[in-house]
PDB file of C-alpha atoms and ligand atoms in Angstrom:
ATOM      1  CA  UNK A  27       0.000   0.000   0.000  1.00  0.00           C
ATOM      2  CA  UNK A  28       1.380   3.442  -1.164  1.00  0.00           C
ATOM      3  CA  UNK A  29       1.601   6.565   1.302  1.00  0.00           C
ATOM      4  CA  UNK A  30      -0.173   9.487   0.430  1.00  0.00           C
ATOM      5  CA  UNK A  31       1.813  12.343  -0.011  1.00  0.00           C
ATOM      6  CA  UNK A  32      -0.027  13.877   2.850  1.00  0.00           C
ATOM      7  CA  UNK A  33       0.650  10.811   5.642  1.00  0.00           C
ATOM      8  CA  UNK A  34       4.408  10.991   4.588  1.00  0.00           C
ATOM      9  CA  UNK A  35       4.850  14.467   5.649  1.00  0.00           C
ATOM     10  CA  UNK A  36       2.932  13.956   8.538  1.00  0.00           C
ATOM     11  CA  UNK A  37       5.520  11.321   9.460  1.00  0.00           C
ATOM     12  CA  UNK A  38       8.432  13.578   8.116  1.00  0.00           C
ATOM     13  CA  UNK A  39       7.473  16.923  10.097  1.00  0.00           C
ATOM     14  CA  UNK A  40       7.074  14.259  13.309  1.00  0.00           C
ATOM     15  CA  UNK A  41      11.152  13.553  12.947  1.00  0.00           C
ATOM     16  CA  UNK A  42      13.104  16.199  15.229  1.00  0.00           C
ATOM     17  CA  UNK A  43      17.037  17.245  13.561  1.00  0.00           C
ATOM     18  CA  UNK A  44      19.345  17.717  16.314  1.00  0.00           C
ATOM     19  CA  UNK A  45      22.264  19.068  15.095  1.00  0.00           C
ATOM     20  CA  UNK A  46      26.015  17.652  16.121  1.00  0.00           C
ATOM     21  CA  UNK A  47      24.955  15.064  17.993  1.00  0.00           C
ATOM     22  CA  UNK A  48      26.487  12.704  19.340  1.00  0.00           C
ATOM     23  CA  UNK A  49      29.129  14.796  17.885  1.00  0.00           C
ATOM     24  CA  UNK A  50      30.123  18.036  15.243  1.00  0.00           C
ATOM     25  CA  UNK A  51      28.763  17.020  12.201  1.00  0.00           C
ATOM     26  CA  UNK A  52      26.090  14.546  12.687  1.00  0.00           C
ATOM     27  CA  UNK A  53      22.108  15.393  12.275  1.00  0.00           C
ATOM     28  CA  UNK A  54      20.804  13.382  14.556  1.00  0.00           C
ATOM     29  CA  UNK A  55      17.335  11.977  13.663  1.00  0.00           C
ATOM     30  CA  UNK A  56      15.377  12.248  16.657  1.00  0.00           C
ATOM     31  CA  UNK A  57      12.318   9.358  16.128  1.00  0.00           C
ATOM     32  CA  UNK A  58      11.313  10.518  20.102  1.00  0.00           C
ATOM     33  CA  UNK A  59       8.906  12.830  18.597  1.00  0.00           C
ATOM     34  CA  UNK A  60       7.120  10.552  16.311  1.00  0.00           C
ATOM     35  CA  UNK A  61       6.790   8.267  19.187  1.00  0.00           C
ATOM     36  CA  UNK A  62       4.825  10.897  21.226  1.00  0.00           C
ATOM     37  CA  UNK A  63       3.233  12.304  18.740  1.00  0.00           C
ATOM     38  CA  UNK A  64      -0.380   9.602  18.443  1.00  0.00           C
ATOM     39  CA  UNK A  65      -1.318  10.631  14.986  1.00  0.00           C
ATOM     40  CA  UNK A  66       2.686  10.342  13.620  1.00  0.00           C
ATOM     41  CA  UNK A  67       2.931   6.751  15.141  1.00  0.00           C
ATOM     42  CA  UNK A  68      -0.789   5.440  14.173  1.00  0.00           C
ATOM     43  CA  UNK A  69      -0.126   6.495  10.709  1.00  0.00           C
ATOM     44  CA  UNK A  70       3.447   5.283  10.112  1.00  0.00           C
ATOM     45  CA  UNK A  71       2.455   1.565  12.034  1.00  0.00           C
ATOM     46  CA  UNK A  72      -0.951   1.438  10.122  1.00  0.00           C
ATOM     47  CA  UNK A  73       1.322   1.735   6.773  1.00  0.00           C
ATOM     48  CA  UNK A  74       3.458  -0.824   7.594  1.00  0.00           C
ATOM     49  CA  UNK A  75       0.675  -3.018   9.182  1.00  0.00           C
ATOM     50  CA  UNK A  76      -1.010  -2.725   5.284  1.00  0.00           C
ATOM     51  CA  UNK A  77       2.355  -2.794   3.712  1.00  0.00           C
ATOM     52  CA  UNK A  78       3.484  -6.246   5.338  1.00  0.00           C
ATOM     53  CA  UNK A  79       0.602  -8.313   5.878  1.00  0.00           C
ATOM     54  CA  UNK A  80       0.298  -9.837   2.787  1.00  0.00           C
ATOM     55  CA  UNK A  81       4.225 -11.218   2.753  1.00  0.00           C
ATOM     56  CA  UNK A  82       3.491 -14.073   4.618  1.00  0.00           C
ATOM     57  CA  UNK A  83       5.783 -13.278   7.362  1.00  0.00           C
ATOM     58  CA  UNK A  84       6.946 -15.697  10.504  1.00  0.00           C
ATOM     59  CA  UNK A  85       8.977 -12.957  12.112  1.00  0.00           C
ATOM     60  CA  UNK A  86      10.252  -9.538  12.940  1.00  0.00           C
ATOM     61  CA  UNK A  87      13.867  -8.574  14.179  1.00  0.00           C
ATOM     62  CA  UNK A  88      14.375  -5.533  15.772  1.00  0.00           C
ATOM     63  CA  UNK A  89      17.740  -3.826  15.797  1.00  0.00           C
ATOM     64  CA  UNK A  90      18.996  -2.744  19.658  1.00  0.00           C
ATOM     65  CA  UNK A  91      17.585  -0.103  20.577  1.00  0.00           C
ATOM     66  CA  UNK A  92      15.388   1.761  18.555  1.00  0.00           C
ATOM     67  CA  UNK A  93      14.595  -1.065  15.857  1.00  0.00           C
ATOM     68  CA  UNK A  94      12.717  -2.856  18.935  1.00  0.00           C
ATOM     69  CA  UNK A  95       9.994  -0.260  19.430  1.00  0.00           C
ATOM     70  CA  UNK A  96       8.555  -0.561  15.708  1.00  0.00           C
ATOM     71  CA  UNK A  97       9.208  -3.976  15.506  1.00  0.00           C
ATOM     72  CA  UNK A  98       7.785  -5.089  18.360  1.00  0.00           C
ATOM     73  CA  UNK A  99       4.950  -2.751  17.784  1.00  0.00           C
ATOM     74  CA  UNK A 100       4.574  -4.029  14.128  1.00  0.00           C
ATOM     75  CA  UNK A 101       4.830  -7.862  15.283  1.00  0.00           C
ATOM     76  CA  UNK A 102       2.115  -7.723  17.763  1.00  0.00           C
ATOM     77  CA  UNK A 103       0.148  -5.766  14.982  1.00  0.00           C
ATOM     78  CA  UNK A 104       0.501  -8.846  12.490  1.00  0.00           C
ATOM     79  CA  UNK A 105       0.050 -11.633  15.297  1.00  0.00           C
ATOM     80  CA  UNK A 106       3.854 -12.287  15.079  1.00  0.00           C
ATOM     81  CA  UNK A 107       7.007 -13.318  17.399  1.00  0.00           C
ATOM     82  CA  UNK A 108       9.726 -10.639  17.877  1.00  0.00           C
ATOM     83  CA  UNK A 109      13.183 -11.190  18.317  1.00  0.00           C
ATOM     84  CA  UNK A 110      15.599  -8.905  19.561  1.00  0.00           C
ATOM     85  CA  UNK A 111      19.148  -8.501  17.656  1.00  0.00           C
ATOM     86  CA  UNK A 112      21.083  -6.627  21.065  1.00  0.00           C
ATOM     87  CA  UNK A 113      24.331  -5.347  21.018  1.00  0.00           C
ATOM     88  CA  UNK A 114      27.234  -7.240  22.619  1.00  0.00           C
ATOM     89  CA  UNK A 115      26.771  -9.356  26.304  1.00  0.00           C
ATOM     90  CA  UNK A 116      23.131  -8.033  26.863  1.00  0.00           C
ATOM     91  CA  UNK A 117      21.112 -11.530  25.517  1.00  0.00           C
ATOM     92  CA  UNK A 118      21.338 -14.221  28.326  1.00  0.00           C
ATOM     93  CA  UNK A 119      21.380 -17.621  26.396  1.00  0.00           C
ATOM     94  CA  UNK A 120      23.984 -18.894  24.116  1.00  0.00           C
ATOM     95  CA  UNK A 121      24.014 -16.583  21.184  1.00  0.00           C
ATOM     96  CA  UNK A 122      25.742 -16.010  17.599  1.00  0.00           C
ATOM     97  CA  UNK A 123      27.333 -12.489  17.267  1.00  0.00           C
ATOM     98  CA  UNK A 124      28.428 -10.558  14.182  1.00  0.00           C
ATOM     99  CA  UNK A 125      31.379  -8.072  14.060  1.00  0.00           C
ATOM    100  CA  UNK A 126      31.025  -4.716  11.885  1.00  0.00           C
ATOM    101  CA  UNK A 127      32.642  -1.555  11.569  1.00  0.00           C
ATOM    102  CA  UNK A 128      32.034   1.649  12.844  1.00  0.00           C
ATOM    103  CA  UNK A 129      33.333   5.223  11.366  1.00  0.00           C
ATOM    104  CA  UNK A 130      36.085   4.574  14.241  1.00  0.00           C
ATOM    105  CA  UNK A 131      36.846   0.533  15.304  1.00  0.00           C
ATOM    106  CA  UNK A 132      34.245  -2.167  15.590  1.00  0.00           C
ATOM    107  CA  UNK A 133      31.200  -3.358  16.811  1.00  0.00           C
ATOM    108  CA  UNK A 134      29.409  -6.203  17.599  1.00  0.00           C
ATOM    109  CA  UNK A 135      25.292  -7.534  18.022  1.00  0.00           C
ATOM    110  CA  UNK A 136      23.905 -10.852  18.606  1.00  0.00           C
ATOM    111  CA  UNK A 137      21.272 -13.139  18.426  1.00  0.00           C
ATOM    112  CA  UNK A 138      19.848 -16.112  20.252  1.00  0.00           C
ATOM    113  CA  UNK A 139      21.303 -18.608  18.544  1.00  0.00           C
ATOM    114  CA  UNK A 140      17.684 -20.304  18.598  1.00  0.00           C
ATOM    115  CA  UNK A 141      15.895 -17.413  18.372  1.00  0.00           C
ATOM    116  CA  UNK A 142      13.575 -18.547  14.822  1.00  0.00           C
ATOM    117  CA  UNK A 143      14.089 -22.372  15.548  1.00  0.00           C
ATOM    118  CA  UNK A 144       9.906 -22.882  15.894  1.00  0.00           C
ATOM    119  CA  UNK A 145       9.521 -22.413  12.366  1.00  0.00           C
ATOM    120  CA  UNK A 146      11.899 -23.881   9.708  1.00  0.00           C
ATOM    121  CA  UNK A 147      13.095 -21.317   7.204  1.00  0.00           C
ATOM    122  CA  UNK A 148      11.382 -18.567   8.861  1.00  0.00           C
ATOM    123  CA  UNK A 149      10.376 -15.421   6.928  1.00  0.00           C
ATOM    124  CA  UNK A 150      11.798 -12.496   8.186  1.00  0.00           C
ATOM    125  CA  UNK A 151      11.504  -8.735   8.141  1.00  0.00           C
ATOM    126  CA  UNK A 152      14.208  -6.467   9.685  1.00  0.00           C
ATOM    127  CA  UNK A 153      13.666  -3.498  11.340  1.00  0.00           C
ATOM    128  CA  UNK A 154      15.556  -0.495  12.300  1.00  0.00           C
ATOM    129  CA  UNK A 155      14.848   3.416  12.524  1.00  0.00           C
ATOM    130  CA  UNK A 156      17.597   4.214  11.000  1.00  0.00           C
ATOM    131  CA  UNK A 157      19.702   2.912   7.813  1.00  0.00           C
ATOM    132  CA  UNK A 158      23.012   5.228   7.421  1.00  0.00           C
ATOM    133  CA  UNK A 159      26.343   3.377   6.432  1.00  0.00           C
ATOM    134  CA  UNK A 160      24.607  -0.249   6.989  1.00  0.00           C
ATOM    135  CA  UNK A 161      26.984  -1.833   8.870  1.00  0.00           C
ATOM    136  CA  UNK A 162      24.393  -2.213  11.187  1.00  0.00           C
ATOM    137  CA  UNK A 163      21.576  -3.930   9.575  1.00  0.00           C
ATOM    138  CA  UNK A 164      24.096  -5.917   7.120  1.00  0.00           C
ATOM    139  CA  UNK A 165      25.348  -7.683  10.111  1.00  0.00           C
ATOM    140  CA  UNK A 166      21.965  -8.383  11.502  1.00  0.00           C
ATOM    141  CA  UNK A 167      20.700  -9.632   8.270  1.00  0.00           C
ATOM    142  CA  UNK A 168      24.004 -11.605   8.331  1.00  0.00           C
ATOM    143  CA  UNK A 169      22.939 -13.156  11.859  1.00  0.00           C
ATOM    144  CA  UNK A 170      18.923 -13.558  10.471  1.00  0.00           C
ATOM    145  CA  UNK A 171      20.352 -16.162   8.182  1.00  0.00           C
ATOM    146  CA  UNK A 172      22.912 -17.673  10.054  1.00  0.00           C
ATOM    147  CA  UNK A 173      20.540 -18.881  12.541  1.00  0.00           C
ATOM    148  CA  UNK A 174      18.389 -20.445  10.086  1.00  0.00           C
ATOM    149  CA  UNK A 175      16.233 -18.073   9.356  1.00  0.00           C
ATOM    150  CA  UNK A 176      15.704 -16.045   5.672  1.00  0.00           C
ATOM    151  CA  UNK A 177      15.540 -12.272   6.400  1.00  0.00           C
ATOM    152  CA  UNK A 178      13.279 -11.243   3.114  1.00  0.00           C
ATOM    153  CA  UNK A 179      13.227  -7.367   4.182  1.00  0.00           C
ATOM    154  CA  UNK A 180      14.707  -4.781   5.704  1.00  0.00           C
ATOM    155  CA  UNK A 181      12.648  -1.642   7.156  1.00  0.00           C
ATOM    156  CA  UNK A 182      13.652   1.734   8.579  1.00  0.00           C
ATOM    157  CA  UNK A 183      11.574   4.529   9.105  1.00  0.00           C
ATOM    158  CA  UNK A 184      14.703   6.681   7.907  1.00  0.00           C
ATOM    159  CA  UNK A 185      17.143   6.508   5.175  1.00  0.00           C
ATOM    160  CA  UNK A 186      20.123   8.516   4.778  1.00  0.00           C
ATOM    161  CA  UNK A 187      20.586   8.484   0.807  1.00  0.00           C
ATOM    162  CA  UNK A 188      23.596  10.469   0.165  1.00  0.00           C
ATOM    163  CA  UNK A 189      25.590   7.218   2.134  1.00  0.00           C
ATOM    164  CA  UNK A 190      25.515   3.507   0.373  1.00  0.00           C
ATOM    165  CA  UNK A 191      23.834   1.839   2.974  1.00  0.00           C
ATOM    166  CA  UNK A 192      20.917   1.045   0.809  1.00  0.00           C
ATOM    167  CA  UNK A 193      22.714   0.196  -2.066  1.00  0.00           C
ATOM    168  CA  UNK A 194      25.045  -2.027  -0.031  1.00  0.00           C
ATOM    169  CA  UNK A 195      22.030  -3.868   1.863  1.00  0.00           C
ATOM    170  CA  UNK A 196      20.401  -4.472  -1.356  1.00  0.00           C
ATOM    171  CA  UNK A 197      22.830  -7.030  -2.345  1.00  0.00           C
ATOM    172  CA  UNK A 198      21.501  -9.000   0.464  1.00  0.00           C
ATOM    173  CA  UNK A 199      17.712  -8.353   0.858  1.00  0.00           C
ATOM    174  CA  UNK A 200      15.057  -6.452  -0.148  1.00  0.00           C
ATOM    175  CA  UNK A 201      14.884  -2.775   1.567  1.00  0.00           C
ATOM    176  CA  UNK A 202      12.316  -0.161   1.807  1.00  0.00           C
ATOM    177  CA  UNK A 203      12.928   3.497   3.546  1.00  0.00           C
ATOM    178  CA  UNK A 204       9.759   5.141   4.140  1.00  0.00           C
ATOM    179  CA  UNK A 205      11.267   8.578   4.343  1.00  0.00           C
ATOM    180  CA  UNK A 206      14.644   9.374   2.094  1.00  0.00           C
ATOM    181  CA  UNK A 207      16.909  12.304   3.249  1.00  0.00           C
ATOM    182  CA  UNK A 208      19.361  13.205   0.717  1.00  0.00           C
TER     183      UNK A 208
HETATM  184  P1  AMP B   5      24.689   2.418  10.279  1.00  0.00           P
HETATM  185  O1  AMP B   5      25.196   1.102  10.803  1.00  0.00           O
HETATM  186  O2  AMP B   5      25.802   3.374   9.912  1.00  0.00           O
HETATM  187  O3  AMP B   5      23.710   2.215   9.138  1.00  0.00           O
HETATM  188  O4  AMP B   5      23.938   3.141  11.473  1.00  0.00           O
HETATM  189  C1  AMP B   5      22.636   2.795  11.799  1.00  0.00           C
HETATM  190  C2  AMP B   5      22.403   2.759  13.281  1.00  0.00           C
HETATM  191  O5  AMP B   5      22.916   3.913  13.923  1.00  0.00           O
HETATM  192  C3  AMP B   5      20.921   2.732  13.557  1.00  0.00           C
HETATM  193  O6  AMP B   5      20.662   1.833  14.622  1.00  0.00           O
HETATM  194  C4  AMP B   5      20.566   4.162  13.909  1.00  0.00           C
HETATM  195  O7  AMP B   5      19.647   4.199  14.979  1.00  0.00           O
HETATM  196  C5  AMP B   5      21.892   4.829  14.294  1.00  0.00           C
HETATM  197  N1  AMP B   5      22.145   6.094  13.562  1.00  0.00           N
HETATM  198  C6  AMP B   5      23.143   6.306  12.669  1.00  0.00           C
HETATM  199  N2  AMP B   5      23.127   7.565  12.191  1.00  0.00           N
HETATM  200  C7  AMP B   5      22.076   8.179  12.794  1.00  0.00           C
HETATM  201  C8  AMP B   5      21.491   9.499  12.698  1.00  0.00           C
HETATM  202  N3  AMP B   5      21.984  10.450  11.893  1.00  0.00           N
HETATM  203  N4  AMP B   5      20.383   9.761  13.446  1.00  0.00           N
HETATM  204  C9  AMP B   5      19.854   8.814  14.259  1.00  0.00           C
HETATM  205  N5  AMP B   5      20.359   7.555  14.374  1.00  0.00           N
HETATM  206  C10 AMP B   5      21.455   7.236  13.670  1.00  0.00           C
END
């Protein structure tokens, strides 16, 4: 289902720019204020509810921190499980982890290593608010299907165009951004 040109702005005008942080430089996209704002939030998870129910899904992943709010909102929408994909030594079972790189040195996010084992080959969508380089979401599309799962989509409210993070992503799933900043 399409957004009207109307609900995207809506959406859009929700999303706060605070400017160098976490440091000089970076426009931080501040999702708080869609959160808080009822008629932001209804219409972006309504879209997405209409937008995803026909893919036959098994699954959402949400991406630590931010990625868990939509998800988990969007999964109980659909009458789905959610599964968190945390950042290093915050899951409590045995888990499979993914390194990627940062602007400066590395990072790392996990999954419970049985996390989609109910359902073999489980369908998955990805979620995130934010796509920018996609080291991020590449890794945790990386850990989708190394723990048996097939992670069809990835989702984020945001995407930062003028950076490849798309373009890289799309060599290993499907991606829709509902709003583009270039
Ligand atoms: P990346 O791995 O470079 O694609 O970064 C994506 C992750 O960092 C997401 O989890 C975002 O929440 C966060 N992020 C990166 N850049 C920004 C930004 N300009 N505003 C808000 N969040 C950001």
């Amino acid at each position: 289902m399409q957004l009207s040109s109307e609900h995207r702005k809506i959406i859009e005008d929700s999303i706060r720019d605070i400017k160098d942080f976490p440091k000089p430089g970076i426009i931080f996209k501040d999702i708080t204020t869609l959160l808080n704002n009822k008629e932001a939030y209804s219409i972006l998870m309504n879209h997405l509810y209409e937008k995803y129910k026909e893919y036959n899904l098994d699954y959402i992943a949400g991406i630590d921190a931010r990625g868990f709010i939509f998800g988990a909102t969007l999964a109980q929408m659909l009458g789905l499980g959610f599964v968190p994909i945390r950042k290093k030594g915050k899951l409590p079972y045995t888990t499979i982890s993914e390194k990627y790189s940062l602007e400066y040195g590395i990072d790392e996010i996990e999954v419970h290593i049985d996390a989609f084992s109910k359902i073999q080959n489980a369908r998955v969508l990805l979620m995130d608010d934010l796509i920018a380089t996609g080291g991020t979401a590449n890794a945790a599309a990386t850990l989708v299907n190394q723990a048996g799962a097939n992670c069809v989509e990835a989702c984020f409210i945001i995407g930062l165009n003028f950076l490849d993070g798309i373009k890289n992503l799309e060599q290993k799933t499907a991606v829709y951004s509902i709003i583009e900043v270039n």
